[in-house]
Coordinates of N, CA and C in Angstrom, one line a residue:
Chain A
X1 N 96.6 116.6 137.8 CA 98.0 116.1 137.8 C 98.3 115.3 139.0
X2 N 99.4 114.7 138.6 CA 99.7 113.9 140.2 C 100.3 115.0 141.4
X3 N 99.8 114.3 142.5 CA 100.1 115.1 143.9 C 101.2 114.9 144.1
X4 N 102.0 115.2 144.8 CA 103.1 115.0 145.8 C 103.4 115.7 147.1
X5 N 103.6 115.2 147.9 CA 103.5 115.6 149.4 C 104.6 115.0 150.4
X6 N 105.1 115.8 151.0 CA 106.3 115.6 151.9 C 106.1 116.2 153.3
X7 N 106.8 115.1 154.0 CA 106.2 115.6 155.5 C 107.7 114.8 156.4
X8 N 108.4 115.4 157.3 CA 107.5 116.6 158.2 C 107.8 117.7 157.2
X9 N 107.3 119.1 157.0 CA 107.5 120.5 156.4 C 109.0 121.0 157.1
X10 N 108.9 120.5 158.6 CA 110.0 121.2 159.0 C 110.8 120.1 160.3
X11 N 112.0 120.1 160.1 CA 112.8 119.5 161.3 C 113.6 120.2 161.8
X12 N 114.0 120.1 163.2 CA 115.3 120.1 163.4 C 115.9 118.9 164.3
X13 N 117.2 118.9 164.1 CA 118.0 118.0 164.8 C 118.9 118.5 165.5
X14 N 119.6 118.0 166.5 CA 120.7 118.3 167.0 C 121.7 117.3 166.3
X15 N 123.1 118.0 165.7 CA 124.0 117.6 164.8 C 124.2 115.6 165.8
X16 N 124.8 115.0 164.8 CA 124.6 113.5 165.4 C 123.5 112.9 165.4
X17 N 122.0 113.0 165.2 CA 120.7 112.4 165.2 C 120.9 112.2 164.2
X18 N 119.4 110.7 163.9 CA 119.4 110.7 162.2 C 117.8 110.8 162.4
X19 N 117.8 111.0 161.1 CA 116.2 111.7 160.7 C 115.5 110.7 159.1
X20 N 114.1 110.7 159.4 CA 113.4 110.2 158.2 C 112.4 111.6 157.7
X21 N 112.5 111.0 156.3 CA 111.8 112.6 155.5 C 111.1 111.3 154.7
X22 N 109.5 111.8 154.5 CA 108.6 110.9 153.3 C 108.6 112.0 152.4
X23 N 108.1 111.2 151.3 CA 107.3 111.7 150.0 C 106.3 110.8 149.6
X24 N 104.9 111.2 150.0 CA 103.7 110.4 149.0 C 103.4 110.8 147.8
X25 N 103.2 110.1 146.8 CA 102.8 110.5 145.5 C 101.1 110.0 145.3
X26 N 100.4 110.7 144.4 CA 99.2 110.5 144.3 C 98.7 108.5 143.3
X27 N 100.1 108.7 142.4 CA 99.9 107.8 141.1 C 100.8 107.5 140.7
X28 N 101.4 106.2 140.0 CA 102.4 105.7 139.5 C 103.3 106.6 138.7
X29 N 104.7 106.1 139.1 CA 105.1 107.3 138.4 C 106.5 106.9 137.7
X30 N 107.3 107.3 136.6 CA 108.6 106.7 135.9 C 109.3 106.7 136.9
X31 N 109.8 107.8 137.4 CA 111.1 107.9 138.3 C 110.4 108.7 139.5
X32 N 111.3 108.4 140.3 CA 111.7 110.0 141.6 C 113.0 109.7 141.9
X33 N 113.2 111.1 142.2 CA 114.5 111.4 142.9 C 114.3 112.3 143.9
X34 N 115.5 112.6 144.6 CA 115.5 113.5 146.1 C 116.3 114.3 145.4
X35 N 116.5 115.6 146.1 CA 117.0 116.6 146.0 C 117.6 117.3 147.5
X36 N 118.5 117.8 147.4 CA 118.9 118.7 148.5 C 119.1 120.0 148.2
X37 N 118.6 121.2 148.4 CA 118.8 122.3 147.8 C 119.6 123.1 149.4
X38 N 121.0 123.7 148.9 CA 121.3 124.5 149.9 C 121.2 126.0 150.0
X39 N 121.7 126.3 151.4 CA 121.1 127.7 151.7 C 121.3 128.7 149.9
X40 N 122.2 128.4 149.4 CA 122.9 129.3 147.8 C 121.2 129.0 147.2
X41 N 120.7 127.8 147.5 CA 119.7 127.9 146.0 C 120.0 126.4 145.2
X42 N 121.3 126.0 145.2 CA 121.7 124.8 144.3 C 121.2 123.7 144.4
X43 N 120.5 123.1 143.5 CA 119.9 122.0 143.6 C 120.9 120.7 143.6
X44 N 121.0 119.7 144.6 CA 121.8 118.7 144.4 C 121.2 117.3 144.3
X45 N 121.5 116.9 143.5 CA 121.0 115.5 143.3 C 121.3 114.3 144.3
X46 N 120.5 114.0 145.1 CA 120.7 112.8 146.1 C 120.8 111.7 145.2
X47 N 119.5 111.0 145.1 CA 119.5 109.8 144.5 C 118.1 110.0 143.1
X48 N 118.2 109.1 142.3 CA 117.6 109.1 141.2 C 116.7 107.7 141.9
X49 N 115.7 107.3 142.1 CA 115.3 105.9 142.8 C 113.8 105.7 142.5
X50 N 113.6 105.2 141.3 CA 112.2 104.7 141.1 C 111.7 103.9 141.9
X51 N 112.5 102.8 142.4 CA 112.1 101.5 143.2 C 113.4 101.3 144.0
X52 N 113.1 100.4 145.1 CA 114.2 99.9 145.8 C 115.1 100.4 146.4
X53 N 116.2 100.4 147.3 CA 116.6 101.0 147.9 C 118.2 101.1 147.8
X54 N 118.6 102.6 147.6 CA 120.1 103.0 147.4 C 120.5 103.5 148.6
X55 N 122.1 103.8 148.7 CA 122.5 103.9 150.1 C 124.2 105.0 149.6
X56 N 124.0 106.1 149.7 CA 125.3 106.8 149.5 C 126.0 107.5 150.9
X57 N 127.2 107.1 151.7 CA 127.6 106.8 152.6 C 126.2 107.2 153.8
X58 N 126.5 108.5 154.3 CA 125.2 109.1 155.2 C 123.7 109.0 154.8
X59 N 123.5 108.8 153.3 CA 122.0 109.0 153.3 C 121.6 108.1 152.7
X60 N 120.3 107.6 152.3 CA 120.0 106.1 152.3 C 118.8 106.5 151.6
X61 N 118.3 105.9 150.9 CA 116.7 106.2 150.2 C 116.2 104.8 149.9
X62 N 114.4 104.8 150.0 CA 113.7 103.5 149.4 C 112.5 104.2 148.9
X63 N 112.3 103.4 147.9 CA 111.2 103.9 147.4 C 110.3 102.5 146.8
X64 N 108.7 102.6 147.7 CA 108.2 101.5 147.3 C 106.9 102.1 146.3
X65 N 107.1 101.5 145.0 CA 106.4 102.3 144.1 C 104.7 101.6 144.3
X66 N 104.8 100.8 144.6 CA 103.5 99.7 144.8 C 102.8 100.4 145.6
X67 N 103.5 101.2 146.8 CA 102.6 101.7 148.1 C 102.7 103.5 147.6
X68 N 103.4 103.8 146.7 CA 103.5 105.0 146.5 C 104.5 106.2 147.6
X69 N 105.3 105.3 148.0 CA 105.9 106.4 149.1 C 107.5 105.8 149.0
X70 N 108.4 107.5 149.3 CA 109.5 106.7 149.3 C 110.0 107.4 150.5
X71 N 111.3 107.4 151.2 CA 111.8 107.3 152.4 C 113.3 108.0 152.3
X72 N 113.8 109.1 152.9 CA 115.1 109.1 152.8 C 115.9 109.5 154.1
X73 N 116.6 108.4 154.3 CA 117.0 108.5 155.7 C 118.5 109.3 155.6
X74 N 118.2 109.7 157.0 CA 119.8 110.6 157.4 C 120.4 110.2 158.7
X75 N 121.8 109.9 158.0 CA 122.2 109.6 159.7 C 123.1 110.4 160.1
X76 N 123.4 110.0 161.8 CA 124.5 111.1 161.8 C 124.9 112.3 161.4
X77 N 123.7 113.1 161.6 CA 123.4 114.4 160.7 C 124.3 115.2 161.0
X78 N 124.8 116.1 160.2 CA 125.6 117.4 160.4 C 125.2 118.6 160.0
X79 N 126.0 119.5 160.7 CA 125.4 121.3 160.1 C 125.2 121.4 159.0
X80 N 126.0 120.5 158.2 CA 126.2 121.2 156.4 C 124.9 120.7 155.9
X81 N 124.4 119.2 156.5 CA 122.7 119.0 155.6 C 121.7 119.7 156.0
X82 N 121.8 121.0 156.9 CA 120.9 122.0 156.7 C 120.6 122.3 155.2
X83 N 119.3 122.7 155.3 CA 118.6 123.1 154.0 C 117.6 122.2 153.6
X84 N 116.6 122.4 152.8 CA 115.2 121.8 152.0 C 115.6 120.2 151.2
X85 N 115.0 119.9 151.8 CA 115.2 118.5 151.0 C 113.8 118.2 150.1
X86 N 113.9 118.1 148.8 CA 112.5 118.1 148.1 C 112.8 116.8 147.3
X87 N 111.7 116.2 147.3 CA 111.5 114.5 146.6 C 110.6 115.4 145.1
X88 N 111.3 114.5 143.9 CA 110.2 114.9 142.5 C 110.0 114.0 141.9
X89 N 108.9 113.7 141.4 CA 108.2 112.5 140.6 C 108.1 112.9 139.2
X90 N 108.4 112.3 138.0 CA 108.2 112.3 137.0 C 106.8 111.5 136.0
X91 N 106.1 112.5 135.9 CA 105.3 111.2 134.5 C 104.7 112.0 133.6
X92 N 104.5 111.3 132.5 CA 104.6 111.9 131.4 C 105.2 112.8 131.2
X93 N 107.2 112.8 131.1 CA 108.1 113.7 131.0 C 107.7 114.5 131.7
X94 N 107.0 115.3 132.6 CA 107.5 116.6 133.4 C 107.6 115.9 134.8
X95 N 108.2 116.7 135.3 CA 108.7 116.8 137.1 C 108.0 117.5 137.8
X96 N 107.2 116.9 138.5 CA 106.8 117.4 140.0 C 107.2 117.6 141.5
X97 N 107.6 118.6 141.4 CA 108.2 118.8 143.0 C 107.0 118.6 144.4
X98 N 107.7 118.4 145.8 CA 107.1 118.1 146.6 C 106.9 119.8 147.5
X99 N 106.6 120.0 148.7 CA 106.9 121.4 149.2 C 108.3 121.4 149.6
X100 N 108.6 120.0 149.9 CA 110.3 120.3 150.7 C 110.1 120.4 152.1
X101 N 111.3 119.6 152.7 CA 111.3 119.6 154.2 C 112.6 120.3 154.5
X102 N 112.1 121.3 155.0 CA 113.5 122.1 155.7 C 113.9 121.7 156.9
X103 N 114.9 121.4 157.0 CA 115.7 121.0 157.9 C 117.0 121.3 158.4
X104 N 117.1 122.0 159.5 CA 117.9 122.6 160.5 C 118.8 121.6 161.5
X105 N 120.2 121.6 161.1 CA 120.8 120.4 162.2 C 121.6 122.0 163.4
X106 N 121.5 121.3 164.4 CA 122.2 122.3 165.0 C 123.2 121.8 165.5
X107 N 123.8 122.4 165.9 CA 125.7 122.0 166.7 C 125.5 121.6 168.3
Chain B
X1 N 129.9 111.5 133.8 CA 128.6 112.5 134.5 C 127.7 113.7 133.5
X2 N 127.1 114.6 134.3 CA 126.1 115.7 133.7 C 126.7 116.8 134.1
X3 N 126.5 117.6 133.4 CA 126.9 119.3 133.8 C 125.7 120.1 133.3
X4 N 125.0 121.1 133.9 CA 124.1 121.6 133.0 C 124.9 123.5 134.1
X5 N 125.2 124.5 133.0 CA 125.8 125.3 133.5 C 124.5 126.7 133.1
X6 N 124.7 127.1 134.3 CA 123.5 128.2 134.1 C 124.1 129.4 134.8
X7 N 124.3 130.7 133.7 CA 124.4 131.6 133.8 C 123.4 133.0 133.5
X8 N 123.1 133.9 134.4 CA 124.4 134.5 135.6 C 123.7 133.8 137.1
X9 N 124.8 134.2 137.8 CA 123.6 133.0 139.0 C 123.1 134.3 139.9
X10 N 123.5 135.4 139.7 CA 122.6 136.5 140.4 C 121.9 138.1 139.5
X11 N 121.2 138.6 139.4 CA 121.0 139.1 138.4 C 120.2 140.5 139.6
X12 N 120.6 141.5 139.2 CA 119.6 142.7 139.9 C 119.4 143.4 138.4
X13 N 118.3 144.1 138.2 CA 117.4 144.6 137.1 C 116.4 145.8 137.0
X14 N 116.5 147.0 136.2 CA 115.3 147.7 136.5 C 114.2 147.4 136.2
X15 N 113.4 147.6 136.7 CA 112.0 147.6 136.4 C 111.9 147.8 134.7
X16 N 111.3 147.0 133.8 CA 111.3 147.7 132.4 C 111.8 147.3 131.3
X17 N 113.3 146.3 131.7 CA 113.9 146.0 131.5 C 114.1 144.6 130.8
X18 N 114.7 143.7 130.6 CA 114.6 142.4 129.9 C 115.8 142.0 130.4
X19 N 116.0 140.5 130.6 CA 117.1 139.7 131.5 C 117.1 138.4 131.1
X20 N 118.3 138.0 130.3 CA 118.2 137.0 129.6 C 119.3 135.6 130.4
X21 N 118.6 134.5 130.5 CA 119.3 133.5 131.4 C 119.2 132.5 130.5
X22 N 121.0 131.7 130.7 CA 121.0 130.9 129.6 C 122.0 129.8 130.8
X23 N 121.3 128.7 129.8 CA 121.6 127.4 130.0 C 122.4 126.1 129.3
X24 N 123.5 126.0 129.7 CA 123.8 125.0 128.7 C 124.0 123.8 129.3
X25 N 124.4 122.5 128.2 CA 124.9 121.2 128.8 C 126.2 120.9 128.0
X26 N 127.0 121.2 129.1 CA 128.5 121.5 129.1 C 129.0 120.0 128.2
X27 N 128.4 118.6 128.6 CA 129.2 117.3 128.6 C 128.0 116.3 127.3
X28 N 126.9 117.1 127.2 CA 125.5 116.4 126.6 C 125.2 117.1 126.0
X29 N 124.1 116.7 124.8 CA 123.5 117.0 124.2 C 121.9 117.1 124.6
X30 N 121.3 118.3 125.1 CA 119.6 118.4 125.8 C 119.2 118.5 124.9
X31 N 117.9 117.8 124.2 CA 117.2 118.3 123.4 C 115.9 118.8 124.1
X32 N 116.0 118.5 125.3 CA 114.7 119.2 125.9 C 115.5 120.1 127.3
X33 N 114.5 120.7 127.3 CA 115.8 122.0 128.5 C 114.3 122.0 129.8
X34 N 113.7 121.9 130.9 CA 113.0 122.4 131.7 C 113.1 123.8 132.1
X35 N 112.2 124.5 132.4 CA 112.6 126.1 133.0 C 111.8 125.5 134.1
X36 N 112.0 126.1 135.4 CA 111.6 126.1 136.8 C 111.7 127.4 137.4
X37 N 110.5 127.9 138.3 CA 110.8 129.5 139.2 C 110.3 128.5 140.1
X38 N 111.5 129.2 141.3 CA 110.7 129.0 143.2 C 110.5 130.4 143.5
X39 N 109.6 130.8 144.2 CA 109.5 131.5 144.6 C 109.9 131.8 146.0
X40 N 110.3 132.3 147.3 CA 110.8 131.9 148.5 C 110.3 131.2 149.7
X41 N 110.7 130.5 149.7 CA 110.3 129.3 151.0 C 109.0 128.5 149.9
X42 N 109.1 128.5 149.0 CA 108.1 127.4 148.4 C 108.2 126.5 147.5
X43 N 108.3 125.9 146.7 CA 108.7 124.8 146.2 C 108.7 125.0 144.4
X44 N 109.4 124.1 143.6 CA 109.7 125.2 142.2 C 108.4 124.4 141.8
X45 N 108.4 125.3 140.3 CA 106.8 125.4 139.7 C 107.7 125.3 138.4
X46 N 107.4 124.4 137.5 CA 107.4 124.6 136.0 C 106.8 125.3 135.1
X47 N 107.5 125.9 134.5 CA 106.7 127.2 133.5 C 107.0 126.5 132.3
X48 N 108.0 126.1 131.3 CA 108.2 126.1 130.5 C 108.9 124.4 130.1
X49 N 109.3 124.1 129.0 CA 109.7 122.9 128.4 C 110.2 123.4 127.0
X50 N 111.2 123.8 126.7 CA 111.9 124.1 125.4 C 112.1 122.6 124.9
X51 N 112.4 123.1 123.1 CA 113.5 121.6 122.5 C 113.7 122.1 121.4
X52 N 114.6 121.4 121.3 CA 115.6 122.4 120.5 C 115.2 121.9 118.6
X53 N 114.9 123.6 118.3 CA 114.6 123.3 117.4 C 112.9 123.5 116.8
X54 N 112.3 123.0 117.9 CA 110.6 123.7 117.9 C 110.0 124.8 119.2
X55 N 109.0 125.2 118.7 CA 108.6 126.2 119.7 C 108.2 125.5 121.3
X56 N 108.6 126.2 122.5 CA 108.5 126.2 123.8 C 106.9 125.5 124.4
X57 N 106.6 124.9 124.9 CA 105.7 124.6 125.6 C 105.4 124.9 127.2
X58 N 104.5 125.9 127.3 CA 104.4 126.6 128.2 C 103.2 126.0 129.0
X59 N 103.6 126.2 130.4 CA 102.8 125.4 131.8 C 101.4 126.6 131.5
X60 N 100.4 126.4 132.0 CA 99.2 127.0 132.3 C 99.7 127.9 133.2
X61 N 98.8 129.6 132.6 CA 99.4 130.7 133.2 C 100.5 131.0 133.2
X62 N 101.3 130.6 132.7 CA 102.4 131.3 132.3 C 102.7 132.2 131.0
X63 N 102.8 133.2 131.3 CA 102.5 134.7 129.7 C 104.1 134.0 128.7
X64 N 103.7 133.3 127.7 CA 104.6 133.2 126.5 C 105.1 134.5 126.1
X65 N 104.8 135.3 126.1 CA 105.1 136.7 125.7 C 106.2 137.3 126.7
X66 N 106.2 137.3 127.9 CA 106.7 137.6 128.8 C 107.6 136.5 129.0
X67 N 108.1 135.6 128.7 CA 109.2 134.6 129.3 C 109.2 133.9 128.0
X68 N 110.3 134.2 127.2 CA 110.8 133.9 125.6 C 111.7 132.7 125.8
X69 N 111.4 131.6 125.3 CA 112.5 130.9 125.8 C 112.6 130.5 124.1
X70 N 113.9 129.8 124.0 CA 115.0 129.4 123.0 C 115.7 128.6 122.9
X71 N 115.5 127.7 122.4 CA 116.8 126.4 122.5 C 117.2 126.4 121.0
X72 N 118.2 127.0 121.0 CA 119.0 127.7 120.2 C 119.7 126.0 119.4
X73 N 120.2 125.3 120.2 CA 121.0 124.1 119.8 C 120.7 123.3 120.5
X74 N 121.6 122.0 120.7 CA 121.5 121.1 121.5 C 122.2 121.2 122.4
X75 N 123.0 122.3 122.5 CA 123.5 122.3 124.1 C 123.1 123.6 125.0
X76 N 122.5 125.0 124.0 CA 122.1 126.0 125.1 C 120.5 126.1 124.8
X77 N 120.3 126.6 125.8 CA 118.4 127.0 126.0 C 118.2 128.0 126.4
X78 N 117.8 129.2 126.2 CA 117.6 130.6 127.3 C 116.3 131.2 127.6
X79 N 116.4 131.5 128.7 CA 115.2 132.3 128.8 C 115.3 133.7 129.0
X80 N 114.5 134.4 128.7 CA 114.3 136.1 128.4 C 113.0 136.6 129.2
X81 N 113.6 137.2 130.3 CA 112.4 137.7 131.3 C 112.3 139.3 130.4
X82 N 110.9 139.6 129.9 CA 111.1 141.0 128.9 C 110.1 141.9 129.6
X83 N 110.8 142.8 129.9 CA 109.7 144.3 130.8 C 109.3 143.5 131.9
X84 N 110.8 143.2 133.1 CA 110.4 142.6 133.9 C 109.8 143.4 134.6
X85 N 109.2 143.4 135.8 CA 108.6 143.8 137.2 C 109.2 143.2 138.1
X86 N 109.0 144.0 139.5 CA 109.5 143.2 141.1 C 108.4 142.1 141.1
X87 N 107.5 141.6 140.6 CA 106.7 140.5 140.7 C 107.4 139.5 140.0
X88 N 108.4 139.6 139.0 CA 109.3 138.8 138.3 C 110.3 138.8 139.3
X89 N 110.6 138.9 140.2 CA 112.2 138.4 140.8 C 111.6 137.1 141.7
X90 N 112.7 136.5 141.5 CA 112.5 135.2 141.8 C 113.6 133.9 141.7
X91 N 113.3 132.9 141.7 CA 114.6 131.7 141.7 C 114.5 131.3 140.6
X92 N 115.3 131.2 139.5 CA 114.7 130.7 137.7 C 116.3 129.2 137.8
X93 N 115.4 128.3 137.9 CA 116.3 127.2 137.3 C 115.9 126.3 136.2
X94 N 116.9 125.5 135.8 CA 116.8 124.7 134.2 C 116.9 123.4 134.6
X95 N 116.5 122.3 134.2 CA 116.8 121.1 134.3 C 117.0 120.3 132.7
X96 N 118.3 119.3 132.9 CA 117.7 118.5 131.9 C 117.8 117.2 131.6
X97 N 116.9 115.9 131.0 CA 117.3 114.8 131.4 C 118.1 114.5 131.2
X98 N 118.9 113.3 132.0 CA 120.1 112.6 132.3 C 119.8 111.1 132.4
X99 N 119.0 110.8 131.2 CA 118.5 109.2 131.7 C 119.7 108.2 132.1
X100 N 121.0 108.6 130.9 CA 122.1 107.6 131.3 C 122.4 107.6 133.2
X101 N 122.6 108.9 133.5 CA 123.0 108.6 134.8 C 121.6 108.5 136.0
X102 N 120.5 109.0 135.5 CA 119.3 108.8 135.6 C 118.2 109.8 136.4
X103 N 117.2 110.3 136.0 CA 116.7 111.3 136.7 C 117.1 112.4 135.5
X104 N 117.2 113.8 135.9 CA 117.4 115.3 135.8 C 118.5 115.7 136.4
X105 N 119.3 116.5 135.4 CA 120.2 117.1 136.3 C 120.1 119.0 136.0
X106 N 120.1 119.1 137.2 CA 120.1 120.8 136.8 C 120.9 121.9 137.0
X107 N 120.5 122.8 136.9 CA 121.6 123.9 137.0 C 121.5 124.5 138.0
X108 N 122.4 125.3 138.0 CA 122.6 126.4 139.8 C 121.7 127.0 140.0
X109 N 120.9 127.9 139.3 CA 120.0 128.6 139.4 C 120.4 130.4 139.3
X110 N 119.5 130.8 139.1 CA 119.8 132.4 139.1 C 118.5 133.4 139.6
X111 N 118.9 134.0 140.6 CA 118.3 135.0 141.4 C 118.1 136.0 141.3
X112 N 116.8 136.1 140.2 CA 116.8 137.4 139.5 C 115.8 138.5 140.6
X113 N 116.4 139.8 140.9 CA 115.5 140.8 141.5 C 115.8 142.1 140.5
X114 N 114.4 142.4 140.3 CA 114.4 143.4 140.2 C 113.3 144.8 141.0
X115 N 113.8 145.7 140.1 CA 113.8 147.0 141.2 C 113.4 147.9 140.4

């Protein structure tokens, strides 16, 4: 099945920094999206982004499907985007999760 | 938008027991429901693929017997953890597609431990 891999596994920031998180995928894929999962568990939907690049006020995603990697930037980070950030690729209908980058902003 | 509502979002259990988690799509119609467990600090694992209407398709290694799932209609899906164990507690979430707004959308999740 296809790979997926996310790096760094772990950040921290001090609150105000901005940070980049990858996801490589092994093989072409329908979709990916980002995810932010907080300390509860809840999974939140960042961006849905097969290709090209979206931008929702603080966080910003690209995804170049050609090279197999996509990108989601953070800026201006705050305490509340603590928690796992996991990128998932879809193909042939099921979803593949990445390990997730946890990430710690501090005050 | 999507809503996919998943209840109970915390669950404690005896040993022995059966623990049934249900999913719906509050705004849509799922005809396909995803089941997901994380385990802690690791990343979720697909067990299951309901639709509504035919029998469940279950990930490799995962006991069909032990995790019943049901998509009862087109808007709820459940799963039934039956004679769980503490090796069954865990993070159980549902997803389901959302092509109009695009991607998956999923549910809160439920934290099942048992004891």
């Amino acid at each position: 099945g296809i790979q997926v891999e996310q790096s760094p596994p772990d950040l921290i920031l001090q609150e105000g920094a901005n940070s980049t998180l990858r996801c490589n995928f092994s093989d072409s894929v329908n979709n990916l999206q980002w995810f932010h999962q907080n300390p509860w568990g809840q999974l939140i939907n960042l961006f849905y982004i097969p290709s090209g690049t979206k931008q929702n006020g603080r966080l910003s995603a690209t995804t170049v499907a050609t090279e197999r990697y996509s990108l989601l930037y953070i800026s201006s980070s705050q305490t509340t985007d603590s928690g796992v950030y996991f990128c998932a690729v879809v193909d042939a209908g099921k979803s593949t999760f990445g390990d997730g980058t946890t990430l710690t902003v501090k005050p | 938008g999507a809503v996919v509502s998943q209840h109970p979002s915390r669950v404690i259990c005896k040993s022995g027991t059966s623990v049934k988690i249900e999913c719906r799509s509050l705004d849509f119609q799922a005809t396909t429901m995803f089941w997901y467990r994380q385990f802690p600090k690791q990343s979720l694992m697909l067990m299951a693929t309901s639709n509504e209407g035919s029998k469940a398709t279950y990930e490799q290694g995962v006991e069909k017997d032990k995790f019943l799932i049901n998509h009862a209609s087109l808007t709820l899906s459940t799963l039934t953890v039956t004679s769980a164990h503490p090796e069954d507690s865990s993070f159980y979430i549902c997803s389901a597609p959302t092509r109009w707004i695009g991607g998956y959308t999923f549910g809160s999740g439920t934290r099942l431990t048992v004891v």
